XYZ file of C-alpha atoms in Angstrom:
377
model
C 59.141 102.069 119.669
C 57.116 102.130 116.365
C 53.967 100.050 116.070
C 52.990 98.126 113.286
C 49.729 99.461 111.859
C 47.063 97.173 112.426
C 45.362 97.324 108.559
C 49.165 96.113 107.451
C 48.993 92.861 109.792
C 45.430 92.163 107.953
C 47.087 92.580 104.776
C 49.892 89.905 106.036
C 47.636 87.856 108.284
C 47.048 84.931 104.966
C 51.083 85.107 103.902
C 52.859 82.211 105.531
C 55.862 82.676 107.156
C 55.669 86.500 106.771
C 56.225 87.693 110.027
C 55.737 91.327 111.336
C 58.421 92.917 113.728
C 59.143 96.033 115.371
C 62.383 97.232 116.097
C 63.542 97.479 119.143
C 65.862 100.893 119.688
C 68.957 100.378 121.686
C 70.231 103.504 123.537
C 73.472 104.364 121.866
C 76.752 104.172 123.894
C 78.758 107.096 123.867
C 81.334 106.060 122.045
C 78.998 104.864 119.280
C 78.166 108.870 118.376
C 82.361 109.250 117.694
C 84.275 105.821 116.886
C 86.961 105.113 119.318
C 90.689 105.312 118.861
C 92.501 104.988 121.305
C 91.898 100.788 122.177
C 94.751 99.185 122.504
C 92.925 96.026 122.150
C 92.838 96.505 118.346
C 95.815 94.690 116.415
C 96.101 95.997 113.150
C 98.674 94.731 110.276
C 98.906 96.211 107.047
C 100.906 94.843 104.200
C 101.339 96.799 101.191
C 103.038 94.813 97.812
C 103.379 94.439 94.427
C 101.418 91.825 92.327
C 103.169 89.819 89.888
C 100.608 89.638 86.436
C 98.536 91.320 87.584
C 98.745 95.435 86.398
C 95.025 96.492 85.825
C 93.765 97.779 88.503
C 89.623 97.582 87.484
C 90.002 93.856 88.835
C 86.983 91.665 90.734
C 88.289 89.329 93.750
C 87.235 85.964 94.880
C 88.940 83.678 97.458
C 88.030 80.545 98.552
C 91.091 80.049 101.282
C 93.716 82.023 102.563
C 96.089 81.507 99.689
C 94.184 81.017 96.469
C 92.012 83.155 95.020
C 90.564 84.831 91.395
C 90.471 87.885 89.776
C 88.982 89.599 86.974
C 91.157 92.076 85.164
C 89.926 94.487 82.260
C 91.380 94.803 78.877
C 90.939 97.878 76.594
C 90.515 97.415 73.204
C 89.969 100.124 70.559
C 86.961 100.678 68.413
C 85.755 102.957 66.107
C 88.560 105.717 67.625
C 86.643 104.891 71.079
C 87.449 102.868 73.736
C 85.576 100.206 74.944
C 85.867 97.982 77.758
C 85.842 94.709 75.413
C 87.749 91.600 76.830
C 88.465 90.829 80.275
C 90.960 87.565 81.747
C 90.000 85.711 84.888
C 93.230 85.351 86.740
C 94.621 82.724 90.012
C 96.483 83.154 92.624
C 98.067 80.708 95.098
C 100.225 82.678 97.469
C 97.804 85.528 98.878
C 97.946 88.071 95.408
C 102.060 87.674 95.275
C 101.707 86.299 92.000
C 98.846 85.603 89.439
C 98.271 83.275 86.375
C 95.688 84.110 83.691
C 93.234 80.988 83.308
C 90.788 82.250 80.459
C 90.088 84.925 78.604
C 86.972 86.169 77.254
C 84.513 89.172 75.912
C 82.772 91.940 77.923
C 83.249 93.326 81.392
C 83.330 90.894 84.322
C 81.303 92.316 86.860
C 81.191 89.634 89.760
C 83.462 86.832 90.536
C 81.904 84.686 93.374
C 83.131 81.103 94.713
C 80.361 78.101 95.700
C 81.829 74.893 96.509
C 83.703 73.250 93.952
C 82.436 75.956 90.949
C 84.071 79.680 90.449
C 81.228 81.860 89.061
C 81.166 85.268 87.106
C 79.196 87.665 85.456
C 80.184 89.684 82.142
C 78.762 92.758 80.570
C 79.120 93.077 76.958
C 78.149 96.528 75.116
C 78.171 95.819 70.633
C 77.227 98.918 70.324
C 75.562 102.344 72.140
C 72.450 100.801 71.972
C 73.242 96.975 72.879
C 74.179 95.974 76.092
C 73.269 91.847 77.417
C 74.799 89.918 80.434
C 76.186 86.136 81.117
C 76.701 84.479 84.090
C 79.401 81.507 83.697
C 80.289 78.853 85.965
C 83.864 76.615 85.792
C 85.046 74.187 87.853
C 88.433 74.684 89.885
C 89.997 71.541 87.797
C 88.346 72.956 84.079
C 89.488 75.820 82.747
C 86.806 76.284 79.880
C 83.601 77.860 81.324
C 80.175 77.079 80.733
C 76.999 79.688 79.986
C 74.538 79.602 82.440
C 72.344 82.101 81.518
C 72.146 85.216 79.267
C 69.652 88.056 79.278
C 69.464 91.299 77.026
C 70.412 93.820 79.744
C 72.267 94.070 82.323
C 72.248 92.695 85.926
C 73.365 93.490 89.455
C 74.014 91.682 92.807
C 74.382 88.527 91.427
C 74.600 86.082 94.473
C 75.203 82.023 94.786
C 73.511 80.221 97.091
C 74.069 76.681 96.598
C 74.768 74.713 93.211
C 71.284 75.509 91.903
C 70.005 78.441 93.404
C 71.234 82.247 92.323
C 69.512 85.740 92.333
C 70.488 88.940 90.589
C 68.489 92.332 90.378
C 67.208 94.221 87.545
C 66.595 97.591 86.637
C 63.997 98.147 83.681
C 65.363 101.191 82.291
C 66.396 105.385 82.751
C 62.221 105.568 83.080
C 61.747 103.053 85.957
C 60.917 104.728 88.824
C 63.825 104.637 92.201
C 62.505 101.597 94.229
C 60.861 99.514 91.227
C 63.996 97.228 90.618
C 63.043 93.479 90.073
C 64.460 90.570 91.888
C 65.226 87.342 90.471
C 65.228 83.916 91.262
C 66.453 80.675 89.635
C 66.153 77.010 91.374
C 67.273 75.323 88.456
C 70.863 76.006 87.186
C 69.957 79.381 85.815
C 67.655 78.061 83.092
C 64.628 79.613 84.121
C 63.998 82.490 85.600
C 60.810 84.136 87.858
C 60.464 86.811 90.094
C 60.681 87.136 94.067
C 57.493 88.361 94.754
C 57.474 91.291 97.564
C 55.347 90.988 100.167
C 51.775 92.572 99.710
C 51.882 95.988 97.943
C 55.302 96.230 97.805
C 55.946 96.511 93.786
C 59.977 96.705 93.802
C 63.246 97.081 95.647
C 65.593 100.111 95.851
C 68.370 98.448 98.007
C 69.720 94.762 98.128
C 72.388 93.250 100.172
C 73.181 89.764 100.990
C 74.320 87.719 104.245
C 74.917 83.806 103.327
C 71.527 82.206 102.384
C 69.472 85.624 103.243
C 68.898 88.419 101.336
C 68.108 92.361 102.517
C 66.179 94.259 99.864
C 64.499 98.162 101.388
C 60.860 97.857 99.791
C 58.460 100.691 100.536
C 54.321 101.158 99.738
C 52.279 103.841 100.854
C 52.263 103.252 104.265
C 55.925 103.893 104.599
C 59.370 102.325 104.508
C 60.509 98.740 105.444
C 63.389 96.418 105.830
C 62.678 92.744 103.874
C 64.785 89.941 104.987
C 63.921 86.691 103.291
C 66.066 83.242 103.786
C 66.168 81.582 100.796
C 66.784 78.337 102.335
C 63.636 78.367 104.832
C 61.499 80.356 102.609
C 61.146 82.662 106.275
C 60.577 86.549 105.605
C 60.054 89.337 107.906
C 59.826 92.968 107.626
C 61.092 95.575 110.113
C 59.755 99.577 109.810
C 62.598 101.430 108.561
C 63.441 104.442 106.783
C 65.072 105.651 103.438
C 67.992 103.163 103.441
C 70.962 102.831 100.602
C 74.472 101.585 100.080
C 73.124 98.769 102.220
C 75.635 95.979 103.403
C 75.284 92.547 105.357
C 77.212 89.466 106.728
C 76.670 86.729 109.344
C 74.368 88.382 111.407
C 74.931 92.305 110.950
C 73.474 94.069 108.887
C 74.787 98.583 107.524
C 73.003 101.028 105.726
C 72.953 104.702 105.014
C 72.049 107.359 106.787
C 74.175 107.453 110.122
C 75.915 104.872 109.248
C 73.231 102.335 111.441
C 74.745 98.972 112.301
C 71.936 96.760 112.869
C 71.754 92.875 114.714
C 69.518 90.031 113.234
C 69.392 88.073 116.616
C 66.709 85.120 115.120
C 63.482 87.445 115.559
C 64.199 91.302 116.088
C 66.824 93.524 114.458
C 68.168 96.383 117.041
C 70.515 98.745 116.230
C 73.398 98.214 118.194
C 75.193 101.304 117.065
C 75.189 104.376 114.682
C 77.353 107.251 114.099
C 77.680 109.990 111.745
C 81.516 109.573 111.910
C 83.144 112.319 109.132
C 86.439 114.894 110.326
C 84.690 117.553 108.190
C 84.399 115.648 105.257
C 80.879 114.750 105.643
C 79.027 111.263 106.586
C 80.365 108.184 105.311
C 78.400 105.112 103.660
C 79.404 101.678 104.432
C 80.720 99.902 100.703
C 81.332 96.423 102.383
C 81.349 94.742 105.089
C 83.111 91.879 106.539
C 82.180 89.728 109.772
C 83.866 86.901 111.582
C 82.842 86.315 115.239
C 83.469 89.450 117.048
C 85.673 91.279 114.495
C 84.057 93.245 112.295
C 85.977 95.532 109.334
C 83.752 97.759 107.452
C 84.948 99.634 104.900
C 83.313 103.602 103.961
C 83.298 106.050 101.620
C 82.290 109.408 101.913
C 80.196 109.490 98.861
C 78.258 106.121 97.657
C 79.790 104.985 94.182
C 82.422 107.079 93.987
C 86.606 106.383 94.153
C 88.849 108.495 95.433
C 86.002 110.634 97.504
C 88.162 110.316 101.641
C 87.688 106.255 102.047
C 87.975 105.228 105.750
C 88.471 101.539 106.891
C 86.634 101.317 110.608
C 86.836 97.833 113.039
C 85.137 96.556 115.905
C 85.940 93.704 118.477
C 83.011 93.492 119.657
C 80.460 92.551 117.074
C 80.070 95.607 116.070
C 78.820 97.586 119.039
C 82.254 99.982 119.445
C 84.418 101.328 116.306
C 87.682 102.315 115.321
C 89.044 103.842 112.529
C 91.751 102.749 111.375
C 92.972 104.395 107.168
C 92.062 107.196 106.001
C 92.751 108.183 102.080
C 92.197 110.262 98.597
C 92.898 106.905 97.036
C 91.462 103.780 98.548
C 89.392 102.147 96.155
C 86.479 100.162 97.143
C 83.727 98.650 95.405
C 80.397 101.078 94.026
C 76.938 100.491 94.762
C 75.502 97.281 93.865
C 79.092 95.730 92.856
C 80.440 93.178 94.378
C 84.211 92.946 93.904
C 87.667 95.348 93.825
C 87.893 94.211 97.444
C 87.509 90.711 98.956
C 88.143 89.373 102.418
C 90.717 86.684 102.620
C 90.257 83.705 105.181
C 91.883 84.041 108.105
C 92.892 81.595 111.298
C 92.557 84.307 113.929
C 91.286 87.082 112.858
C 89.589 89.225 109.796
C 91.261 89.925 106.803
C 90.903 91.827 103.397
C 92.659 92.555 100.094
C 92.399 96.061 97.963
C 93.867 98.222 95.856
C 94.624 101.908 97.063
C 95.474 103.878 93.893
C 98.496 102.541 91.434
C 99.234 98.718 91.287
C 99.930 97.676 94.121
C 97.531 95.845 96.722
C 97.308 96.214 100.618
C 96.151 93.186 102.971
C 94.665 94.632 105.725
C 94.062 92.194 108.738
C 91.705 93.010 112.466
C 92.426 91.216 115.369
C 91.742 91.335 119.602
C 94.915 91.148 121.848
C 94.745 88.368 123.119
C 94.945 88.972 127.257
């Protein structure tokens, strides 16, 4: 068990609702150092198909219920003898991806589709020139197809998430010079008009890692006393920080939070996080980094890749029915492709009655729905 130094709880001692914890170091179970596969209690179904309208396969997903959802599909357009990635169209579906119908089309590179009540939100990236890159986030209601501009800044922007119909956050990194762990997180309470940012607490000057959960948000923040975990809930205004290590390709939701190295699955149980499992799963390919993950109850589907931000690099799909304690793998390919660092999107999990679901593509056009469930005794 690591203690918290005692000059860093003086620092904190005047910052309300900043909370010091220590983590608290499960042993691992066996089968945590080698996932299991052999459970019959898994039920796995796999549906491969076809979309209708829907050929590029650089697309963002969204869904809102088990049938419809939105995509984000990129057009090439020539330049100069170049090719840029110019236009994109925002595309529905109604039947689970069997068939899609463009709603609107527009400039740039749509980077993030997300769903918040009764308003579809996305984010474009628009490069004029070599020089000249700026980003706009839009919002459209499900019954109005024209969009409206919410905000637009003169770079570009990553891990924009929704909270509720006023609040959103994004990070920022400066430029090529700023340093690995300096990135800036925003903040805006008001529609996206104005803009400030989430202060870290005391000496920490950036992030280097951000993931989100709901109304919380996971950023690894470091100073020179070492290397933490922040969790703030935007809602409560609560934040904590847990001693960590070098963390990346980080991943949340509900309660569980993933990160690189070892592939550590960690609990949020209301005050402590404790790592409920970790393995260093990788057949001779090397380890794997979780790229998303997806949590409903007690069925968990986390999807890795063997190299952070790359496609094509031996993808694996690994489950658990048990919150997240025991895993399974369950696909294994040259060709799944899954979403880089930072994006959100290319996969999506689709709602489902009893179990955990999710949509991608794996190489080609056509798209797989992959669904987790317990047998039922």
């Amino acid at each position: 068990m690591r203690a918290v130094p005692a000059g860093r709880k003086d620092d904190l001692s005047m910052i309300m609702n900043r909370v010091y914890v220590v983590i608290i170091l499960l042993p691992l179970l066996a089968t945590c150092g080698q996932p299991e596969e052999d459970d019959a209690s898994y039920v796995v179904t796999i549906e491969e198909f076809s979309p209708e309208n829907l050929s590029d396969i650089e697309r963002i997903f969204a869904f809102e219920s088990d049938g419809v959802g939105y995509a984000a599909s990129v057009v090439l357009t020539e330049r100069d003898g170049r090719y840029y990635r110019e236009n994109y169209v925002l595309s529905k579906t109604e039947d689970r991806g069997r068939t899609w119908t463009p709603v609107w089309k527009g400039k740039g590179e749509c980077t993030t589709v997300s769903i918040y009540g009764d308003y579809l939100y996305y984010v474009t990236h628009i490069s004029e020139d070599s020089n000249t890159t700026y980003s706009e986030i839009w919002r459209t209601g499900r019954d109005r197809i024209k969009p409206e501009l919410m905000s637009r800044f003169d770079y570009g922007i990553y891990g924009f998430h929704v909270f509720n119909d006023s609040t959103y956050t994004y990070g920022y990194h400066k430029d090529d010079n700023t340093p690995l762990g300096k990135d800036t997180l925003k903040i805006s309470n008001d529609f996206g008009k104005t803009w400030r940012n989430i202060e870290m607490p005391a000496d920490f000057s950036g992030i280097s890692g951000l993931a989100y959960s709901k109304d919380v948000i996971y950023a690894s923040v470091s100073d020179d006393k070492g290397i933490f975990l922040y969790r703030k809930d935007i809602v409560t205004g609560e934040e904590k920080l847990f001693p960590s290590k070098f963390m990346y390709s980080m991943q949340a939701s509900d309660n569980l939070f993933t990160t690189y190295p070892d592939m550590a699955f960690w609990e949020y149980d209301g005050g402590t996080m404790e790592i409920i499992s970790s393995f260093r799963w990788n057949r001779g390919y090397g380890p794997y980094h979780p790229a998303n993950l997806f949590k409903k109850g007690d069925l968990v589907i986390c999807v890795a890749s063997q190299y952070p931000g790359e496609v094509g690099k031996k993808q694996c799909i690994f489950g658990s029915i048990d919150g997240g304690y025991h895993w399974k793998p369950f696909l294994m390919g040259d060709d799944i492709r899954t979403n880089i660092l930072y994006e959100q999107g290319k996969i999506a999990e689709i709602p489902d009655k009893d179990g955990v679901s999710i949509i991608f593509g794996r190489g080609g056009s056509n798209l797989h729905i992959f669904t987790l469930k317990k047998k039922q005794e």
